[in-house]
Structures are given as C-alpha cells and as structure tokens.
Amino acid sequence: MSHHSIEVDGLCYRYPDGRVALENVSLHVAPDEKVALVGPNGAGKSTLLLHLNGVLRPAAGSIRVAGLPLEDRHLGQIRAAVGLVFQNPDDQLFSTRVYDDVAFGPLHLGLDEAEVRARVATALDAVGMSAYADRSSYHLSMGEKKRIAIATVLSMSPQILVLDEPTAGLDPRARRQLIGLLRGLEQQTMLISTHDMRLVSELCSRTIVLDGGHIIADGPTQVILSDDALLERHGLERP
Amino acid sequence: MFLPPVIALHIPDGFLSVPVAAFGWLLLVAALAAALRQTRAQLGERQVPMMGVIAAFVFAAQMINFPVAGGTSGHLVGGALVAILLGPWAAVLVMTSVIAVQALLFQDGGLLALGFNAVNMGVLSALVGYTVFRQLSRLAGEDRGYLLRAGIAAWVSVEVAAAATALQLAVSGTSPLTLALPAMLGIHAAIGLGEALITAGALAFIRQTRPDLLQSHTAAARGSGWVAAGLVIALAVALVSPLASSDPDGLERVAIDQGFEELAQEPGYELLPDYTIPFVEHEALTTILAGVLGVLAVAAVTYGLARFVRRGQSV
Amino acid sequence: MNPVFRERYQQGTTALHRLDARVKLVMALLLALGVSLTPEGVWPVYALQWCLIAAVGAAGGLSAWRLGRAAAVALPFTLAAAALVFTTPGEPVARAGGLVITGAGLARFLSIVLKSWLAVQAALLLAMTTPFDDILAAARSLKVPDTLVAIVGFMYRYLYVLVDEAQSLLRARAARSAALPGKPSGGSLRWRARVAGGMVGSLFLRSFERSERVYAAMLSRGYDGRLRGFAPPPLDWRSAGWAALPVLLMAVTVVLAFVFRSSA
C-alpha cells in the first residue's frame, strides 16, 4: 500500500505520568476509505489520532502513513499528507485572521506566495467560507469555526483527513451542514473520531471501537451498530 | 493621598521627559534582546505559542479581584507569578507583551512611555520577583514556606516597580520625589498585598493540581539575578542619595515654605530638566540621577552588544 | 466582542484608514514625540497642535470631540503630577488648606495634562483607524523581532477567549456568594484570597494546557520552530509623503514653541 493509507501495528503509548493510553493497537485504513473511531471518553481516541502525524511518538509499535514510516526524516511529508482537525477549533485557529490560519499550513510547507494564496482561496471556497477571510475567528460561530478548521488542513491538500469529534458542540443545522461538507470530500481517506453515531452511520462504511486503550471491534458499520450488547458494554448507543 | 489606586503604574505620554522616555526604550531593548536570547536557548520552538497564551492569561487574570478591606480590592499585576511559573526571561517577554497590548489596544499607558512602563512592570517585576523568590529559597530551603516566599517576592516586585515609576516621574520633573516616592510606595504596599495573596493562592492551586509545572527554572534563569541586582542597586542609589543628603525632618515644611518664597526662575527647556525637587540641592540631585542613568545606559548598551556579538559567534 | 474591553478601532475606508500601517505607526509616534518635546506653558502652540491632530483625525472620519473624549482615559493619571501645583516655586495665586498654589505650578501642571491629552490623541489616530493585525504586521516589517510580534499575535488571538473564561469564573463565584441577613459574608481575608488565587491558578492551568494544544495544532500543520508569513507589500512612497505633512507641521509647532518661549 502506498498513498492515502494508514497502517498502525502494535502501537503502545503511555502518558507522561505512566498510565497506559494505548496498548497493542493495530489498524489499517485503505486509500479513500472512510472509517469511524468510536468509544467512551478517555478510551484513547485523541491520543491515537495525535500519533498519525507524529505529534506524539509511539513507545512501541510501528506507524506508516501515506506509505512512509513515521520517522524524523519523513515528518514533514507525513504532516503534509495528514490533515489533523482538532476537536476544539479555538486550538486549531490560532491566528488573528481566518486567512492567516488557512495560509499557515501551505506557508510552512514552503510553497511560494502565489501558490499559497491560490490554495487558501480554494480551501475557503470548499468549505463555503470565502467571505470570512478577513474576519477574526473569535467572532465566529462554532459551526463557522469548525468549517474553517477543516479549511486550514484542506489548504495543505492532504491525502488523509483525521477529524477529532467534528460535530461536537454544533447545533443541529450546523451539524447537518458539516456532515454535508464532509460527504463532499471524496478524494481523501478519512478517520473520524466521534460520539455522533448518526454521523457514523451516514458517512462511514467501517467502524472501529476503542476502549481502555484497546481495539475492541473493527468491522462494517452496519454490523457494529446493530450489536446492542457491544455498544452497551462500551458506553455507546445506536443512532 | 495624591495617587489613588486607579492610577496603578501605566504612565501615559506627557509625564516622562523625552530623554527619560528614550532611556526607558534603550533599557527595554537591551532587556528584550537578553530575554529573547535566553528563552530561545531554553524553551525552543514551543516557547512562542506558550508565551502568547500566557500573556493573554495575565491580561484576563488581572480582571479577577477580591475585596481586601475598606472598599479596596486586591488584584494581580502578574510579573512575579509568571516568573516563578515560567522562569524570569520568559516572564519578561510575556509581561512586555501584556504592557504593549494594553498601550496599543486600550491606550493604557503611552507610546513613548511604553519603554519604561514595560521596564517597570515587565522587566523589573519579573526579574526582581524571581530573584527574591530564589534567594529566599536558598536561605529557607526549597521545601519550607513555598507560598510565603512567593508572596514576599510578589510584594517586593510591585514595590520595586512603584519605586521605579516614582523615580522616573521625579527625574522627568513631573512629580517631586519626596512626595511621589512615599505615596507610590504606600499605595503599592497595599496593592502589593493583593498581589502577594493572589500569587500565593494561584501557586497553591497549581501545586495541588499540576505539581510537575513547578520545577525550578535555574537553567532558564541564567543571568537574571545579576541583571535584577544591578537594576535594583542603581535604583536604590538613585533613591537614597537625595534623601540622605538632606535633613529628613521638616522636609515638607521646607517644600511649602520655599514654594512661594523662591521666585519663579523659569528654566528653559533642557534635556534633563534641572527641576526635580525644589527644596534639596537640585544640582547635586540632578547630578546623581544623571550619573546613575548614564551608568545604566552604558551598562545596558554594553550588555546588549555583548549578547549580540556572542550570538554572532555562536551561529 | 467582549463588552468589558472596547477596542478603539473603528471600521472605515477613509484616507487615514487606507494609509499604510507602517507609515501610520511612525506618524503617530512622531506626532506624540513632537507633543512631548514641546516645552511648558506655550498655550497657543498647544492649540495649534490640537488643530493639527484634529485635522488628521478628520481625514480618518474622527471628530475632534470623539478623539478628545477617547483621549480622556489618561486623565486620572494626571493626579500623579498634581503635587506640582504646590511644590513648584513661584508666585502664590491661591491657598488650599495649609498649602500654597503657585502660578508657575499651576501652569506646569496644566501643561502636563494638556500634553498628555494631545499625545494620547496622536496615539489614537493609529489605534482608531488600524486593525490590530495591521499594526502587528507593521511592527514586524519595522524590525520588531519576529518572536515578539508572534507572542503578541497569539496573545491577541486568545485575549478575549481567556477574558471570557475569567468572566465565567467571576460569574460562578458571584452566583455562589450569598449573604444571610445579620451574618457577615465572604469569609476571612485568607479565604477570599484563596478563592481568588484558585481562580487565577485554574485559569493559568487552562491557559497552559491550551497552549500545549495550540502547539500540537501548529506542529501538525508543519511548524518547525520558524514562523513564516507573507512578505510585506512594498511601501507606497506617495502615501508616506502624504503622512509626512502633519509630521512636518508638528515639527514647525515645536520650533514655534521655543521661539514663543524665548520671546515671552
């Protein structure tokens, strides 16, 4: 496998205080697949996602992203290939202007100015936020912030999108708009960590259940979501 | 008395003479050059977002007040707290950013006065607060009286900033030292108490919740003690000399008597206004102050240059 | 926008709004410098300088009244100079209590107040017509170290986020602060300080942890310790020339002030 793929084998990670966060986690995501990652709070979902572009480094196990092993010399390429969208857009949108936030990734890829500006325009257009370029993110609604957070990684033309709770904190209309937006992004492999089981059933063909740092189940979404006992055991519910 | 607490320490433009303001900028530039160099070496790439968010924290934390007594309320300036938490040089950058934003965004403190405002509340309060805290730790032992040490450091940092402000106003001829100094120190003795209590309270909370954040910053503090000591000695010399050279008894009476006995001798505009205090030998005082300022200026420039040269070599 | 802190910036498309922020920053500094260099007691010159600043303000759609009122923020500090009224040697003009007010002292005090008020207006010419981002970009291209500009940028981004958090802490405290009739409320000083300190401490931890998440978000978008930005656009020298006019006029008023003084 090469581009657009995620291969995690035997991943272990401990928090700085020694607690086990992830234990022997293995998962493979094929190019263009849309996969949901579900599980209760504290299951290790966010910790797993932070490994996928090398913000966290595994204590044991191997990670290959977009065909490249997660090593220092590939870090730049891996970060360009994986667009990681954080749960709280106020963490992701750290610039004073929307435009500068969307430009941050391409600028740090070392692209020239004309290319950066073209990518910012395309990314803002893709999330329907072109009119907001000169606004400051503090004044935006949660839904607007979430869309711009997605634009900040789309501008890097990632092969893989990794989203942490994309619909958390959204009102129903903003949530519908966001799901519509994600559905339109067909070229990217997607791994979505979420508690929103309706999003899972609408967007993802495959679902992985993570609890206590272990992968509990991994299979087609219809199968997982119809296993009431499994859902009950891991604090989940049917859509 | 003459200075209600609302004034705090943000000097607007017009209160410092131009040479004094320029000197403040000179000191600030030297201090920032040192601080940037030190933090770059110690904190690496992580520093920038962290210091920015913590600067926003200081701004927000200054809103949190509590009633002390008699209608006054305690609140935070923050220099000592940030210095204890992040190390003195990072605190210099954080506090300077806070003062700069207050001046640029809310006109809280002037543009020309920004140099000394940042030196007083940023550089001095952080470096002095940290140095006092470290020295007390050395005397009392690391484990004993942590919160008390932090509180004392916070109180001293506010008093030093207040004394420095009074001195700058006096040298600028805006406020006589014998009035400004006791007034500033008196008011800030109370303000400093609020600072001390909140600093200690905040550290108590952090020590309970995230004790890992309270390691000492000996590596990140390099040189800060010397710079703090130098600044404070210069301040002390400047403050003590005129008072020591005149009869402290009846000082105010002399002031008032002379206030109308001496005829107006309008001084023309001069670089260091010769007017400082009408009732002590002005010439001696001005000479001493000018001397101290001169020494400080030379020291600051030399230090900045030395840093600059060393950076050139190490790259 | 948070109601507690009102930024001065007023949206607009006037000539002053469109003026390059770099030029405007230098202009505001030089105007404030001119006011500060002006000696004391030259009342007609202060009036001229006020007209000059008001004229520049008018080019930015700011009325003299609004500018003057906004500049009143610095007035409380003038009390720091109030003692001059008594301590400056000169002819006594009035007595207040046991103290004697001298004419020279009064003149000196009023000069400081006026100069301060004018200098704040000069600073407001920049602040009221320039978005803070543009001021930051200007500072960067005027050679303020990148690291410092970046710190201030992050600070500005999270300023209101954290002010909101501080306010919700204050509201939570107020909601739980009750007083029963006839009983003292609020506990001991030590207890009150501990509560306020706890609020500051928890705000610090939240801020610190937020900065770690921000750092992770930066890393994941390719940050390697070096912040990159767009190159500043070339300076429009025509507009810089336009801004030189008020600065030159200010210089003329300062010279006038010295002439006026030596002839008086």
Short mmCIF file of N, CA and C in Angstrom, two decimals, chain A residues 50 53-55 79-80 82-84 86 88-97 99-110 113 116-117 120 134 136-139 145 149 152-153 156, chain C residues 1-3 7 132-134 136 152-164 167 209-232:
data_model
loop_
_atom_site.label_atom_id
_atom_site.label_comp_id
_atom_site.label_asym_id
_atom_site.label_seq_id
_atom_site.Cartn_x
_atom_site.Cartn_y
_atom_site.Cartn_z
N LEU A 50 -3.35 11.72 17.51
CA LEU A 50 -2.16 12.57 17.57
C LEU A 50 -0.90 11.84 17.12
N ASN A 53 0.18 12.02 12.78
CA ASN A 53 1.16 12.84 12.06
C ASN A 53 2.33 13.22 12.97
N GLY A 54 2.58 12.35 13.92
CA GLY A 54 3.83 12.47 14.64
C GLY A 54 3.87 13.54 15.72
N VAL A 55 2.70 14.06 16.14
CA VAL A 55 2.71 14.99 17.28
C VAL A 55 3.10 14.19 18.52
N ARG A 79 3.32 15.15 7.73
CA ARG A 79 2.42 16.21 8.19
C ARG A 79 1.72 16.88 7.02
N ALA A 80 2.36 16.89 5.87
CA ALA A 80 1.70 17.44 4.69
C ALA A 80 0.62 16.49 4.19
N VAL A 82 -1.18 14.26 6.09
CA VAL A 82 -2.26 14.03 7.03
C VAL A 82 -2.80 15.36 7.54
N GLY A 83 -4.04 15.63 7.28
CA GLY A 83 -4.67 16.83 7.82
C GLY A 83 -5.38 16.47 9.11
N LEU A 84 -4.87 16.99 10.23
CA LEU A 84 -5.45 16.66 11.53
C LEU A 84 -6.31 17.83 12.00
N PHE A 86 -8.47 19.33 14.93
CA PHE A 86 -8.63 19.16 16.37
C PHE A 86 -10.07 19.36 16.80
N ASN A 88 -11.32 21.11 19.35
CA ASN A 88 -11.72 22.47 19.68
C ASN A 88 -11.14 23.41 18.64
N PRO A 89 -11.99 24.02 17.81
CA PRO A 89 -11.44 24.87 16.75
C PRO A 89 -10.67 26.07 17.31
N ASP A 90 -10.93 26.45 18.56
CA ASP A 90 -10.16 27.55 19.13
C ASP A 90 -8.69 27.18 19.31
N ASP A 91 -8.39 25.88 19.38
CA ASP A 91 -6.99 25.46 19.42
C ASP A 91 -6.39 25.44 18.03
N GLN A 92 -7.22 25.09 17.05
CA GLN A 92 -6.73 24.96 15.68
C GLN A 92 -6.58 26.32 15.01
N LEU A 93 -7.47 27.23 15.35
CA LEU A 93 -7.44 28.56 14.73
C LEU A 93 -6.68 29.50 15.65
N PHE A 94 -5.36 29.51 15.51
CA PHE A 94 -4.55 30.27 16.46
C PHE A 94 -4.08 31.59 15.90
N SER A 95 -4.44 31.89 14.65
CA SER A 95 -4.02 33.17 14.07
C SER A 95 -5.08 34.22 14.35
N THR A 96 -4.70 35.48 14.14
CA THR A 96 -5.66 36.53 14.43
C THR A 96 -6.68 36.70 13.30
N ARG A 97 -6.32 36.26 12.09
CA ARG A 97 -7.26 36.37 10.98
C ARG A 97 -7.50 34.99 10.37
N TYR A 99 -7.82 34.20 7.31
CA TYR A 99 -6.95 34.00 6.14
C TYR A 99 -5.59 33.45 6.56
N ASP A 100 -5.01 34.04 7.60
CA ASP A 100 -3.66 33.62 8.02
C ASP A 100 -3.66 32.20 8.56
N ASP A 101 -4.76 31.80 9.18
CA ASP A 101 -4.85 30.43 9.68
C ASP A 101 -4.86 29.43 8.52
N VAL A 102 -5.63 29.76 7.48
CA VAL A 102 -5.71 28.84 6.35
C VAL A 102 -4.38 28.82 5.60
N ALA A 103 -3.66 29.96 5.64
CA ALA A 103 -2.38 30.03 4.93
C ALA A 103 -1.24 29.40 5.73
N PHE A 104 -1.44 29.16 7.03
CA PHE A 104 -0.33 28.70 7.88
C PHE A 104 0.29 27.40 7.38
N GLY A 105 -0.55 26.42 7.07
CA GLY A 105 -0.04 25.13 6.61
C GLY A 105 0.76 25.24 5.31
N PRO A 106 0.13 25.79 4.25
CA PRO A 106 0.88 25.92 3.00
C PRO A 106 2.16 26.74 3.14
N LEU A 107 2.13 27.81 3.94
CA LEU A 107 3.34 28.61 4.12
C LEU A 107 4.44 27.76 4.74
N HIS A 108 4.06 26.90 5.71
CA HIS A 108 5.07 26.09 6.38
C HIS A 108 5.46 24.86 5.57
N LEU A 109 4.71 24.61 4.47
CA LEU A 109 5.18 23.60 3.52
C LEU A 109 6.27 24.19 2.63
N GLY A 110 6.45 25.52 2.70
CA GLY A 110 7.47 26.16 1.90
C GLY A 110 7.01 26.53 0.50
N GLU A 113 4.37 32.31 -2.59
CA GLU A 113 3.22 33.10 -2.18
C GLU A 113 2.00 32.92 -3.09
N VAL A 116 0.38 29.66 -2.35
CA VAL A 116 -0.30 29.69 -1.06
C VAL A 116 -1.64 30.41 -1.20
N ARG A 117 -1.62 31.55 -1.88
CA ARG A 117 -2.86 32.33 -1.99
C ARG A 117 -3.91 31.56 -2.78
N VAL A 120 -5.34 28.90 -0.44
CA VAL A 120 -6.23 29.46 0.57
C VAL A 120 -7.60 29.73 -0.05
N ASP A 134 -11.16 37.82 6.00
CA ASP A 134 -10.55 38.88 6.80
C ASP A 134 -11.12 38.99 8.21
N SER A 136 -11.87 37.85 12.20
CA SER A 136 -11.07 37.18 13.22
C SER A 136 -11.90 36.04 13.78
N SER A 137 -11.25 34.91 14.06
CA SER A 137 -12.04 33.72 14.39
C SER A 137 -12.79 33.86 15.71
N TYR A 138 -12.35 34.78 16.57
CA TYR A 138 -13.04 34.93 17.85
C TYR A 138 -14.52 35.26 17.66
N HIS A 139 -14.82 35.97 16.58
CA HIS A 139 -16.19 36.44 16.41
C HIS A 139 -17.10 35.44 15.70
N LYS A 145 -16.45 28.16 12.82
CA LYS A 145 -15.08 27.83 13.23
C LYS A 145 -14.70 26.42 12.80
N ALA A 149 -11.69 25.40 10.44
CA ALA A 149 -10.66 24.47 10.91
C ALA A 149 -10.39 23.41 9.84
N THR A 152 -8.29 24.85 7.12
CA THR A 152 -6.86 25.03 7.43
C THR A 152 -6.06 23.79 7.08
N VAL A 153 -6.69 22.61 7.00
CA VAL A 153 -5.94 21.45 6.56
C VAL A 153 -6.18 21.16 5.07
N MET A 156 -3.64 22.36 2.69
CA MET A 156 -2.38 21.62 2.56
C MET A 156 -2.53 20.45 1.59
N MET C 1 -17.99 40.69 20.33
CA MET C 1 -16.98 41.49 21.06
C MET C 1 -17.31 41.52 22.53
N ASN C 2 -16.29 41.34 23.31
CA ASN C 2 -16.50 41.37 24.74
C ASN C 2 -16.83 42.80 25.19
N PRO C 3 -17.88 42.93 26.00
CA PRO C 3 -18.30 44.28 26.36
C PRO C 3 -17.35 44.98 27.34
N GLU C 7 -12.21 47.81 22.09
CA GLU C 7 -11.09 48.23 21.27
C GLU C 7 -11.44 49.54 20.61
N PHE C 132 -5.76 45.69 14.53
CA PHE C 132 -4.58 45.32 15.30
C PHE C 132 -3.63 44.43 14.50
N ASP C 133 -4.20 43.57 13.65
CA ASP C 133 -3.36 42.73 12.78
C ASP C 133 -2.39 43.56 11.96
N ASP C 134 -2.92 44.67 11.42
CA ASP C 134 -2.10 45.51 10.56
C ASP C 134 -1.01 46.20 11.38
N LEU C 136 0.39 44.89 13.97
CA LEU C 136 1.39 43.83 14.20
C LEU C 136 2.26 43.62 12.98
N VAL C 152 2.85 38.51 20.74
CA VAL C 152 1.74 39.46 20.85
C VAL C 152 0.56 39.00 19.98
N GLY C 153 0.86 38.42 18.82
CA GLY C 153 -0.21 37.91 17.97
C GLY C 153 -1.01 36.81 18.65
N PHE C 154 -0.31 35.85 19.24
CA PHE C 154 -1.01 34.78 19.98
C PHE C 154 -1.79 35.37 21.15
N MET C 155 -1.17 36.35 21.80
CA MET C 155 -1.85 36.96 22.94
C MET C 155 -3.16 37.58 22.48
N TYR C 156 -3.09 38.32 21.36
CA TYR C 156 -4.29 38.99 20.87
C TYR C 156 -5.36 37.96 20.49
N ARG C 157 -4.92 36.85 19.86
CA ARG C 157 -5.88 35.84 19.45
C ARG C 157 -6.64 35.26 20.65
N TYR C 158 -5.93 35.03 21.75
CA TYR C 158 -6.56 34.36 22.89
C TYR C 158 -7.01 35.31 23.99
N LEU C 159 -6.82 36.61 23.75
CA LEU C 159 -7.18 37.60 24.76
C LEU C 159 -8.64 37.46 25.19
N TYR C 160 -9.53 37.55 24.22
CA TYR C 160 -10.95 37.56 24.58
C TYR C 160 -11.43 36.16 24.96
N VAL C 161 -10.81 35.13 24.39
CA VAL C 161 -11.16 33.77 24.78
C VAL C 161 -10.93 33.62 26.29
N LEU C 162 -9.77 34.09 26.76
CA LEU C 162 -9.45 33.94 28.18
C LEU C 162 -10.20 34.94 29.05
N VAL C 163 -10.44 36.14 28.50
CA VAL C 163 -11.27 37.09 29.25
C VAL C 163 -12.65 36.49 29.47
N ASP C 164 -13.19 35.82 28.45
CA ASP C 164 -14.49 35.15 28.60
C ASP C 164 -14.41 34.10 29.71
N GLN C 167 -14.33 35.76 33.03
CA GLN C 167 -15.64 36.29 33.41
C GLN C 167 -16.58 35.18 33.84
N GLU C 209 -2.53 24.54 29.36
CA GLU C 209 -2.92 23.35 28.59
C GLU C 209 -3.41 23.72 27.20
N ARG C 210 -4.09 24.86 27.10
CA ARG C 210 -4.49 25.31 25.78
C ARG C 210 -3.27 25.57 24.91
N SER C 211 -2.23 26.17 25.52
CA SER C 211 -1.05 26.48 24.70
C SER C 211 -0.41 25.19 24.21
N GLU C 212 -0.52 24.11 24.98
CA GLU C 212 0.03 22.84 24.50
C GLU C 212 -0.77 22.31 23.32
N ARG C 213 -2.09 22.48 23.37
CA ARG C 213 -2.90 22.01 22.23
C ARG C 213 -2.65 22.88 21.00
N VAL C 214 -2.50 24.18 21.23
CA VAL C 214 -2.19 25.07 20.10
C VAL C 214 -0.87 24.65 19.47
N TYR C 215 0.10 24.35 20.32
CA TYR C 215 1.40 23.94 19.82
C TYR C 215 1.27 22.66 18.99
N ALA C 216 0.47 21.72 19.48
CA ALA C 216 0.25 20.48 18.72
C ALA C 216 -0.41 20.79 17.38
N ALA C 217 -1.37 21.72 17.38
CA ALA C 217 -2.03 22.08 16.13
C ALA C 217 -1.05 22.72 15.16
N MET C 218 -0.11 23.50 15.70
CA MET C 218 0.90 24.12 14.83
C MET C 218 1.84 23.06 14.26
N LEU C 219 2.30 22.16 15.15
CA LEU C 219 3.19 21.09 14.69
C LEU C 219 2.54 20.32 13.57
N SER C 220 1.26 20.00 13.75
CA SER C 220 0.63 19.12 12.77
C SER C 220 0.40 19.85 11.45
N ARG C 221 0.56 21.18 11.44
CA ARG C 221 0.50 21.88 10.14
C ARG C 221 1.89 22.35 9.71
N GLY C 222 2.92 21.65 10.19
CA GLY C 222 4.24 21.86 9.61
C GLY C 222 5.14 22.85 10.33
N TYR C 223 4.73 23.34 11.51
CA TYR C 223 5.58 24.28 12.25
C TYR C 223 6.85 23.57 12.71
N ASP C 224 8.00 24.20 12.44
CA ASP C 224 9.26 23.58 12.84
C ASP C 224 10.09 24.53 13.69
N GLY C 225 9.44 25.50 14.34
CA GLY C 225 10.16 26.43 15.18
C GLY C 225 10.42 27.75 14.48
N ARG C 226 10.17 27.77 13.18
CA ARG C 226 10.36 29.03 12.46
C ARG C 226 9.02 29.48 11.91
N LEU C 227 8.54 30.63 12.35
CA LEU C 227 7.26 31.11 11.87
C LEU C 227 7.43 31.78 10.52
N ARG C 228 6.60 31.40 9.58
CA ARG C 228 6.67 32.00 8.26
C ARG C 228 5.43 32.84 8.01
N GLY C 229 5.61 33.89 7.26
CA GLY C 229 4.47 34.73 6.90
C GLY C 229 4.66 35.28 5.50
N PHE C 230 3.67 35.99 5.03
CA PHE C 230 3.81 36.61 3.71
C PHE C 230 4.81 37.75 3.81
N ALA C 231 5.52 37.97 2.70
CA ALA C 231 6.41 39.13 2.65
C ALA C 231 5.55 40.39 2.68
N PRO C 232 6.00 41.43 3.39
CA PRO C 232 5.19 42.65 3.43
C PRO C 232 5.11 43.28 2.05
#
